[in-house]
PDB file of C-alpha atoms in Angstrom:
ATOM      1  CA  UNK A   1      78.961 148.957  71.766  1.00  0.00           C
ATOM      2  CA  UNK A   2      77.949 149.317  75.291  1.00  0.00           C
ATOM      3  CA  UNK A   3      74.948 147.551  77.014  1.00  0.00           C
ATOM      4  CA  UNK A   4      72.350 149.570  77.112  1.00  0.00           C
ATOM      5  CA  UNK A   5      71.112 152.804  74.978  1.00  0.00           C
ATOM      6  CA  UNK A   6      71.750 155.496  78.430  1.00  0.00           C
ATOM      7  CA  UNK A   7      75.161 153.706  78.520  1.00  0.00           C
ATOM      8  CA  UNK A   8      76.168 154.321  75.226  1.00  0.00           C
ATOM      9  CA  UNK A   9      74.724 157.661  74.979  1.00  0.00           C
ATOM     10  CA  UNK A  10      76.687 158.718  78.331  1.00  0.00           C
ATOM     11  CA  UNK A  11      79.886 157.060  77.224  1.00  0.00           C
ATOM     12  CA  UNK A  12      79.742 158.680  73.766  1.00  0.00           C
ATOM     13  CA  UNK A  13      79.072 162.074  75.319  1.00  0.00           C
ATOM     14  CA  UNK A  14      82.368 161.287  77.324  1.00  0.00           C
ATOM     15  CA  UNK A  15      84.484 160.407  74.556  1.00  0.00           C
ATOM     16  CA  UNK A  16      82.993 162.814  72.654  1.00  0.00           C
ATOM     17  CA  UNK A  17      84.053 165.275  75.246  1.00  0.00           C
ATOM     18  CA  UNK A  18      88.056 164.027  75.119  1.00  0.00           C
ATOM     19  CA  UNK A  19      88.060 164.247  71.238  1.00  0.00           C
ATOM     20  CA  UNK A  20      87.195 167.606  71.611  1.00  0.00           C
ATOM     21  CA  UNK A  21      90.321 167.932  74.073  1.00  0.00           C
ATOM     22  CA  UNK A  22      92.429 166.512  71.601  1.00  0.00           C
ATOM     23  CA  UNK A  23      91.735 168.619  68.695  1.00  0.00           C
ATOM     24  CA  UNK A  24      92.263 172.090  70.821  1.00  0.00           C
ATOM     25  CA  UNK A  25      95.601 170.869  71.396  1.00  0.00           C
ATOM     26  CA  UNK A  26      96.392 169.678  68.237  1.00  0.00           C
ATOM     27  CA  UNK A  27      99.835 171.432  67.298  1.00  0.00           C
ATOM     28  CA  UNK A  28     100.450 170.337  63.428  1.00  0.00           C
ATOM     29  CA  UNK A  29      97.250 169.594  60.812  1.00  0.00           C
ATOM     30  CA  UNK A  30      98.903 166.098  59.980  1.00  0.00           C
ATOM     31  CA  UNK A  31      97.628 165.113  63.728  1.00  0.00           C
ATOM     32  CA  UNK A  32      94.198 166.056  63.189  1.00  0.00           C
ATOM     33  CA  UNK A  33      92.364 162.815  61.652  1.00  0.00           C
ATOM     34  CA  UNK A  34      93.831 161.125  64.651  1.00  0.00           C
ATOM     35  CA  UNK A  35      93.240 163.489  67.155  1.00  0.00           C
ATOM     36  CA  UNK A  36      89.629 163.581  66.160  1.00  0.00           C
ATOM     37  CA  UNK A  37      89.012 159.912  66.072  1.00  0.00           C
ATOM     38  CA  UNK A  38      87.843 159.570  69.706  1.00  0.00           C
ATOM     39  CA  UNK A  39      84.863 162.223  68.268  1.00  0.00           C
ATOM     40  CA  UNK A  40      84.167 159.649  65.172  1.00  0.00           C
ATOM     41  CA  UNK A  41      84.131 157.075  68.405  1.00  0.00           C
ATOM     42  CA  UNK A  42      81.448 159.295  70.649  1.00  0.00           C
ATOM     43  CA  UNK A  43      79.377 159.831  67.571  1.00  0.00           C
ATOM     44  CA  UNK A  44      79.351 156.022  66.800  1.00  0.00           C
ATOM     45  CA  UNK A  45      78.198 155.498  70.405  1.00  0.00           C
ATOM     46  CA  UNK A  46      75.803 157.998  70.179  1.00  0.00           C
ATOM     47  CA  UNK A  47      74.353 156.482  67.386  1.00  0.00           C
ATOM     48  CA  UNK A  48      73.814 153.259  68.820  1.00  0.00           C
ATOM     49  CA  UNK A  49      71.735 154.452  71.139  1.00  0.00           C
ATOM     50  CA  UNK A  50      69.261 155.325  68.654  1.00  0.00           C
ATOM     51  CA  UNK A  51      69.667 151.677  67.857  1.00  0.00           C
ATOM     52  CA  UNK A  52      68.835 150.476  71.461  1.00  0.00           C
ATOM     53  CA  UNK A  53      65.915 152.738  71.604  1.00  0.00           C
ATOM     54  CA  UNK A  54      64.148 151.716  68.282  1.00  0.00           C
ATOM     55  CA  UNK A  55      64.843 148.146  69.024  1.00  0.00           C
ATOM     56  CA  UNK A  56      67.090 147.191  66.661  1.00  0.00           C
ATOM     57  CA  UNK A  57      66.072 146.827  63.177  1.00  0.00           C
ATOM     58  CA  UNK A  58      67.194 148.699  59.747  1.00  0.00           C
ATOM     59  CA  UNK A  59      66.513 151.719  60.303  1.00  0.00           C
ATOM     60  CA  UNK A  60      68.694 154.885  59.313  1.00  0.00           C
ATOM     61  CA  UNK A  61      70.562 154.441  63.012  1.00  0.00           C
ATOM     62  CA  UNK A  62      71.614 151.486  62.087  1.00  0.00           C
ATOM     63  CA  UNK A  63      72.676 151.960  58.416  1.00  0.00           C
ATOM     64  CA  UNK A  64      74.729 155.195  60.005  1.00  0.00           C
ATOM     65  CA  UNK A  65      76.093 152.461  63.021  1.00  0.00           C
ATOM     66  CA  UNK A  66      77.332 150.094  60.340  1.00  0.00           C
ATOM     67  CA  UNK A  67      79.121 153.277  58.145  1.00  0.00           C
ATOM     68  CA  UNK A  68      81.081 154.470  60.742  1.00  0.00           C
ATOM     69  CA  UNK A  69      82.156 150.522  62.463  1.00  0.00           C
ATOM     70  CA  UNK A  70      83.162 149.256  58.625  1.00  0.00           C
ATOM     71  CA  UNK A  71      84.028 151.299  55.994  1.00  0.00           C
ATOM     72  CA  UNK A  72      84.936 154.588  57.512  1.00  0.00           C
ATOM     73  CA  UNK A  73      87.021 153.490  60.554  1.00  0.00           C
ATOM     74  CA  UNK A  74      88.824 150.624  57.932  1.00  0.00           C
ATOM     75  CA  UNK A  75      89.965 153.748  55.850  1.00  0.00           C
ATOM     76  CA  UNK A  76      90.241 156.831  58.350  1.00  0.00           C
ATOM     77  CA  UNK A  77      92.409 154.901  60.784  1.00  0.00           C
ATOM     78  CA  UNK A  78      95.868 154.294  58.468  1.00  0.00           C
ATOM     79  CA  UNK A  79      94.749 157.526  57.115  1.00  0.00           C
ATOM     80  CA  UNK A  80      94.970 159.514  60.194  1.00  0.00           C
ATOM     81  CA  UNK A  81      98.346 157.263  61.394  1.00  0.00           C
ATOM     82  CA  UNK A  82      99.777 157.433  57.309  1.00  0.00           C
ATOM     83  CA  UNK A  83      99.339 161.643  58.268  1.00  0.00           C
ATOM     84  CA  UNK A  84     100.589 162.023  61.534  1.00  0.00           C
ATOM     85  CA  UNK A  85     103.521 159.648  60.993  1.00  0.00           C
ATOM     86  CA  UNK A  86     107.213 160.593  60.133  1.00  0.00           C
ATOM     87  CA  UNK A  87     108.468 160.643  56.780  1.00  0.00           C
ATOM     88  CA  UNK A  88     110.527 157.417  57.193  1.00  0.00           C
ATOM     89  CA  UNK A  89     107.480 155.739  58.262  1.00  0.00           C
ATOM     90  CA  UNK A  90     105.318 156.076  55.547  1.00  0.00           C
ATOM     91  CA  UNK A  91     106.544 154.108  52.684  1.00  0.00           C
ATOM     92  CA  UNK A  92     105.781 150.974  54.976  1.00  0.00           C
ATOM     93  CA  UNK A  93     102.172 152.568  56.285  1.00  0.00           C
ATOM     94  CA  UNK A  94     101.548 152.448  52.397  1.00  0.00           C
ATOM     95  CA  UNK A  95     100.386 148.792  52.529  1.00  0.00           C
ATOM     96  CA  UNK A  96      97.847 149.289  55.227  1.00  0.00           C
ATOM     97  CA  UNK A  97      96.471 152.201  53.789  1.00  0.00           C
ATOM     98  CA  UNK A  98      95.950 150.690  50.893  1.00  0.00           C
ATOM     99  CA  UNK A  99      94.351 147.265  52.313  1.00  0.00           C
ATOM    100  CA  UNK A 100      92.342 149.498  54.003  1.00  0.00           C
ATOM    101  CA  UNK A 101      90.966 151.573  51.360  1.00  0.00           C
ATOM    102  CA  UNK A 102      90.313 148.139  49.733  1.00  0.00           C
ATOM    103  CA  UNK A 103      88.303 147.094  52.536  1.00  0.00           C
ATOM    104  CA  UNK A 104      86.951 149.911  53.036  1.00  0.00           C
ATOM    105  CA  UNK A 105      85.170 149.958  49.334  1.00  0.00           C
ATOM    106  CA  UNK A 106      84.065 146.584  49.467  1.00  0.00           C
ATOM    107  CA  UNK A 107      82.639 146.942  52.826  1.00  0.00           C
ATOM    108  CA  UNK A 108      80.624 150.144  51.477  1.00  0.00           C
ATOM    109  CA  UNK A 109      79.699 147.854  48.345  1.00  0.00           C
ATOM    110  CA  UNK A 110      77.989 145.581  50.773  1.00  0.00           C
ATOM    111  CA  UNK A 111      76.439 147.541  52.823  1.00  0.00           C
ATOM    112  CA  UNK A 112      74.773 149.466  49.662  1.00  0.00           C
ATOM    113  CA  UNK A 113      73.959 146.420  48.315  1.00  0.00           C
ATOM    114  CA  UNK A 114      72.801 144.248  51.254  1.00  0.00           C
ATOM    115  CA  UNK A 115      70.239 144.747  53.948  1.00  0.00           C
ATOM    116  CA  UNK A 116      71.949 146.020  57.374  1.00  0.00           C
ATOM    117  CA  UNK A 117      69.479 144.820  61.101  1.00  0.00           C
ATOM    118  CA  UNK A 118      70.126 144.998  64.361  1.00  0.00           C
ATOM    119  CA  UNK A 119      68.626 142.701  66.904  1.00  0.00           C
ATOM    120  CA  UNK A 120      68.616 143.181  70.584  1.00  0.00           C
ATOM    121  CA  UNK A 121      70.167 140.420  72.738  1.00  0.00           C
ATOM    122  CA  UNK A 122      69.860 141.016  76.431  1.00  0.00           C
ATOM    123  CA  UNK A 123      72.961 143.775  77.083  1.00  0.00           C
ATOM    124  CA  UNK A 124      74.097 143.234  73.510  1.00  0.00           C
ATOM    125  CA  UNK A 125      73.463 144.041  69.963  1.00  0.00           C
ATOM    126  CA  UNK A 126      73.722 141.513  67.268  1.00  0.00           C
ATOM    127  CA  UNK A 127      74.514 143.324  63.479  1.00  0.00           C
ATOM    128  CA  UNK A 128      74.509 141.270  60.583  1.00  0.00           C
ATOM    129  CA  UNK A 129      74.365 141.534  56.839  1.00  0.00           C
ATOM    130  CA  UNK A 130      75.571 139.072  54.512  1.00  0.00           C
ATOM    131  CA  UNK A 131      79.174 139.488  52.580  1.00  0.00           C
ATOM    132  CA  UNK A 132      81.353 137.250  50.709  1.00  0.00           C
ATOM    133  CA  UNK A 133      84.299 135.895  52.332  1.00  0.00           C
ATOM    134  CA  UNK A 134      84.362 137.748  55.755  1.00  0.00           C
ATOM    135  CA  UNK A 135      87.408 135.980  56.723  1.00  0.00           C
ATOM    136  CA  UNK A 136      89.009 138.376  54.240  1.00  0.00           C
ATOM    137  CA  UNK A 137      87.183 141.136  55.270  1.00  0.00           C
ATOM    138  CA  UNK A 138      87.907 140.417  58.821  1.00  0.00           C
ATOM    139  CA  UNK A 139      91.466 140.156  58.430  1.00  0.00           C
ATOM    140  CA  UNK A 140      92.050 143.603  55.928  1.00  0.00           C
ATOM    141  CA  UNK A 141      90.074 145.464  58.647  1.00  0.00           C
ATOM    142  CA  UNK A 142      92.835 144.569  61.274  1.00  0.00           C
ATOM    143  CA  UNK A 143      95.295 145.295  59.047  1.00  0.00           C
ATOM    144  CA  UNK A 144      94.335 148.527  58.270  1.00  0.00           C
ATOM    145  CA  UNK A 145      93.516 149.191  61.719  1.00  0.00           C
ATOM    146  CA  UNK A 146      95.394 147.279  63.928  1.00  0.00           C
ATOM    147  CA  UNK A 147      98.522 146.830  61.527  1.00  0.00           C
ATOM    148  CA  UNK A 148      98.846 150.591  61.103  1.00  0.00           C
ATOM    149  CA  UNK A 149      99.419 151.460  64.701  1.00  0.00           C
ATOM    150  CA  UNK A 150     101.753 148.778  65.156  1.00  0.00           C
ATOM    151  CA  UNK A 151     103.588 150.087  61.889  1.00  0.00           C
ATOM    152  CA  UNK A 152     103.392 153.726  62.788  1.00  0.00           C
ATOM    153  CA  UNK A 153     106.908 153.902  64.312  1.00  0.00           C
ATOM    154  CA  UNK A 154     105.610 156.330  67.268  1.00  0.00           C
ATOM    155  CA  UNK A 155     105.640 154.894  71.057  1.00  0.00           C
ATOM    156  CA  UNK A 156     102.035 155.182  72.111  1.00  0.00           C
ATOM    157  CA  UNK A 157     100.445 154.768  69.224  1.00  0.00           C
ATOM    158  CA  UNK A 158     102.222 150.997  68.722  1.00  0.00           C
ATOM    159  CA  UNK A 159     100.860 150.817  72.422  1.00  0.00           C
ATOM    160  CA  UNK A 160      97.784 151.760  71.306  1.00  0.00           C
ATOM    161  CA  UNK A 161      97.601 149.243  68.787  1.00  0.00           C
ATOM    162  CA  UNK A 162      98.861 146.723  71.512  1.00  0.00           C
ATOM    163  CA  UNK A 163      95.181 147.475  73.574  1.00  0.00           C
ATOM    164  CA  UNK A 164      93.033 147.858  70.651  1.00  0.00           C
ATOM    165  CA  UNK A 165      94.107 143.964  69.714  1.00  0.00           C
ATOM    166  CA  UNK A 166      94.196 142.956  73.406  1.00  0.00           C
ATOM    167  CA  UNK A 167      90.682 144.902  74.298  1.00  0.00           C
ATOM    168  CA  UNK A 168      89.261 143.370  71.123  1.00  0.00           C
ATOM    169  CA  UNK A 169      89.871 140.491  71.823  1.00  0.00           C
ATOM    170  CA  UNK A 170      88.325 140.014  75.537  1.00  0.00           C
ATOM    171  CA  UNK A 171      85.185 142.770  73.658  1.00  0.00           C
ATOM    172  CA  UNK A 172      84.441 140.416  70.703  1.00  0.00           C
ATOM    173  CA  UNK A 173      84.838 136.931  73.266  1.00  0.00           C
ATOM    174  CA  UNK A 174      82.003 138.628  76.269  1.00  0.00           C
ATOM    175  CA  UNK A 175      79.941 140.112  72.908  1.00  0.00           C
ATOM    176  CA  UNK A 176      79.705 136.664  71.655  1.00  0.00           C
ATOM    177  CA  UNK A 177      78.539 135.312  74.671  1.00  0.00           C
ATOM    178  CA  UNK A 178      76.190 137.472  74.814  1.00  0.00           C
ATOM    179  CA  UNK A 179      77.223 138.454  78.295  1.00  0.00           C
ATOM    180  CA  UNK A 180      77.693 141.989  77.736  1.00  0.00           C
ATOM    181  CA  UNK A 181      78.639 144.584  75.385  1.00  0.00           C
ATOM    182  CA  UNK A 182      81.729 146.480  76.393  1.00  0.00           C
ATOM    183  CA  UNK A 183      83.235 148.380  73.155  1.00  0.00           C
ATOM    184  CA  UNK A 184      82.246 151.384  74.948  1.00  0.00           C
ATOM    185  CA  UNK A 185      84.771 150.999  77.247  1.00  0.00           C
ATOM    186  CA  UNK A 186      87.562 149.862  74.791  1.00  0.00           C
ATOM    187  CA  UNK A 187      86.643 153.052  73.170  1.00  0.00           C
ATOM    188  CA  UNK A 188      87.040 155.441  76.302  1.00  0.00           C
ATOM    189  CA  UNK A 189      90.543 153.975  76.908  1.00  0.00           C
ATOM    190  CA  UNK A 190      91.965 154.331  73.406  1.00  0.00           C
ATOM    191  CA  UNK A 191      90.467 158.188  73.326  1.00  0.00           C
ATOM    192  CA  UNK A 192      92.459 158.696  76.704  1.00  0.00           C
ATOM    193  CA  UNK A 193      95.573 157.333  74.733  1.00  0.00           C
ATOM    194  CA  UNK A 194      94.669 159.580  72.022  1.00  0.00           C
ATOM    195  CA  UNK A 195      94.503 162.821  73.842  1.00  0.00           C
ATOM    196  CA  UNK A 196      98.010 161.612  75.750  1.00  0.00           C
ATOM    197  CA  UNK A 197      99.828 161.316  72.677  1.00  0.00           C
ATOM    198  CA  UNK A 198      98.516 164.454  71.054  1.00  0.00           C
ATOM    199  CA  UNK A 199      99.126 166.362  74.259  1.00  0.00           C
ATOM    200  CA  UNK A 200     102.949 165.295  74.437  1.00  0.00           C
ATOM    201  CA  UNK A 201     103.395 165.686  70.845  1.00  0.00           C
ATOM    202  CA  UNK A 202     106.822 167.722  69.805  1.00  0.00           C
ATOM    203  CA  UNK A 203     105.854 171.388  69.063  1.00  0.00           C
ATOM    204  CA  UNK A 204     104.993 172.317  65.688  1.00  0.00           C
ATOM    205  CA  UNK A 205     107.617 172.931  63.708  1.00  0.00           C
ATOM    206  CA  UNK A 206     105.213 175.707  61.679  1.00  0.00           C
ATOM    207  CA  UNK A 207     102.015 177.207  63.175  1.00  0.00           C
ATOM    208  CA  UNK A 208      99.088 175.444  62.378  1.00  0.00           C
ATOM    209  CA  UNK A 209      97.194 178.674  60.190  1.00  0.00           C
ATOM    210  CA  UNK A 210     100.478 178.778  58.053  1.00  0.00           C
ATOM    211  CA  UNK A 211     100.930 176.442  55.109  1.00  0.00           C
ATOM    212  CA  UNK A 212     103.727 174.172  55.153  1.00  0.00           C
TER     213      UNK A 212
END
């Protein structure tokens, strides 16, 4: 995710740091999964850096790397947006949930079932494991992800999906030339947008110790 192992453990400390801002201001419990993805995001980084350091390989860091980048983030993502969203918004966040949960199981299949390595490539790191049709992985992953945000009805969250797609994009194009690895920084910028949209949230409409 970033191009070195002191990168990614700095950056992950960082947005570590501004998921930890967003839960304390976290105002309703729906909010929380997606308050608290920017501390999924640090942890990820911080992983990988464990991954630089060993060298790559199949190790446990990089079993734990894959976890969090496929299945996890594939399901907690429309999770967290399916939560925080509005009641009219949901029925239609019901079909990326569910593609994602879908992808999100046959992701974990794989990676239980196939061997997971890293390989080092100059300020990037190359992951690889071998699935059937990834083209349909590939594309329920950004629906789940991607398609959720845009879906969730909410201002800066649609924007957000708007920069994951766009940052993505230029990410995935530099990774594959091998240029360098800037995820890290795609990450940082979606956490800020995060904590902005949890700290201008409405106020609760009950307080978060009482049950709704």
């Amino acid at each position: 995710m970033c191009w070195s192992a002191t990168a990614d453990l700095v950056a992950g400390a960082g947005v570590a740091a501004v998921g930890v801002a967003s839960v304390a201001r976290v105002r309703e419990r729906r909010d929380l999964p997606l308050a608290a993805l920017p501390l999924l995001l640090g942890a990820h980084q911080i992983v990988e850096s464990a991954v630089w350091h060993r060298g790559g390989g199949g190790g446990a860091a990089t079993v734990v790397w894959a976890v969090i980048a496929l299945p996890l983030l594939a399901l907690w993502v429309p999770a967290g947006v399916w939560c925080a969203a509005a009641p009219p918004a949901r029925p239609r966040l019901t079909v990326p949930l569910a593609v994602g949960t879908a992808t999100a199981a046959a992701l974990a299949h794989g990676l239980a079932t196939r061997p997971m390595t890293a390989e080092i490539h100059g300020r990037t790191i190359g992951y690889a494991f071998g699935l059937p049709h990834p083209p349909v992985l590939v594309a329920g992953y950004l629906l789940a992800t991607v398609g959720s945000l845009l879906l969730s009805g909410d201002r800066r969250l649609t924007l957000l999906g708007v920069l994951v797609a766009a940052g993505a994009l230029v990410c995935w194009a530099l990774w594959r030339l091998e240029f360098v690895s800037t995820w890290c920084a795609l990450a940082a910028v979606c956490s800020v947008v995060l904590f902005d949209w949890v700290r201008t949230r409405p106020p609760a409409r009950t307080p978060l110790g009482q049950v709704r």
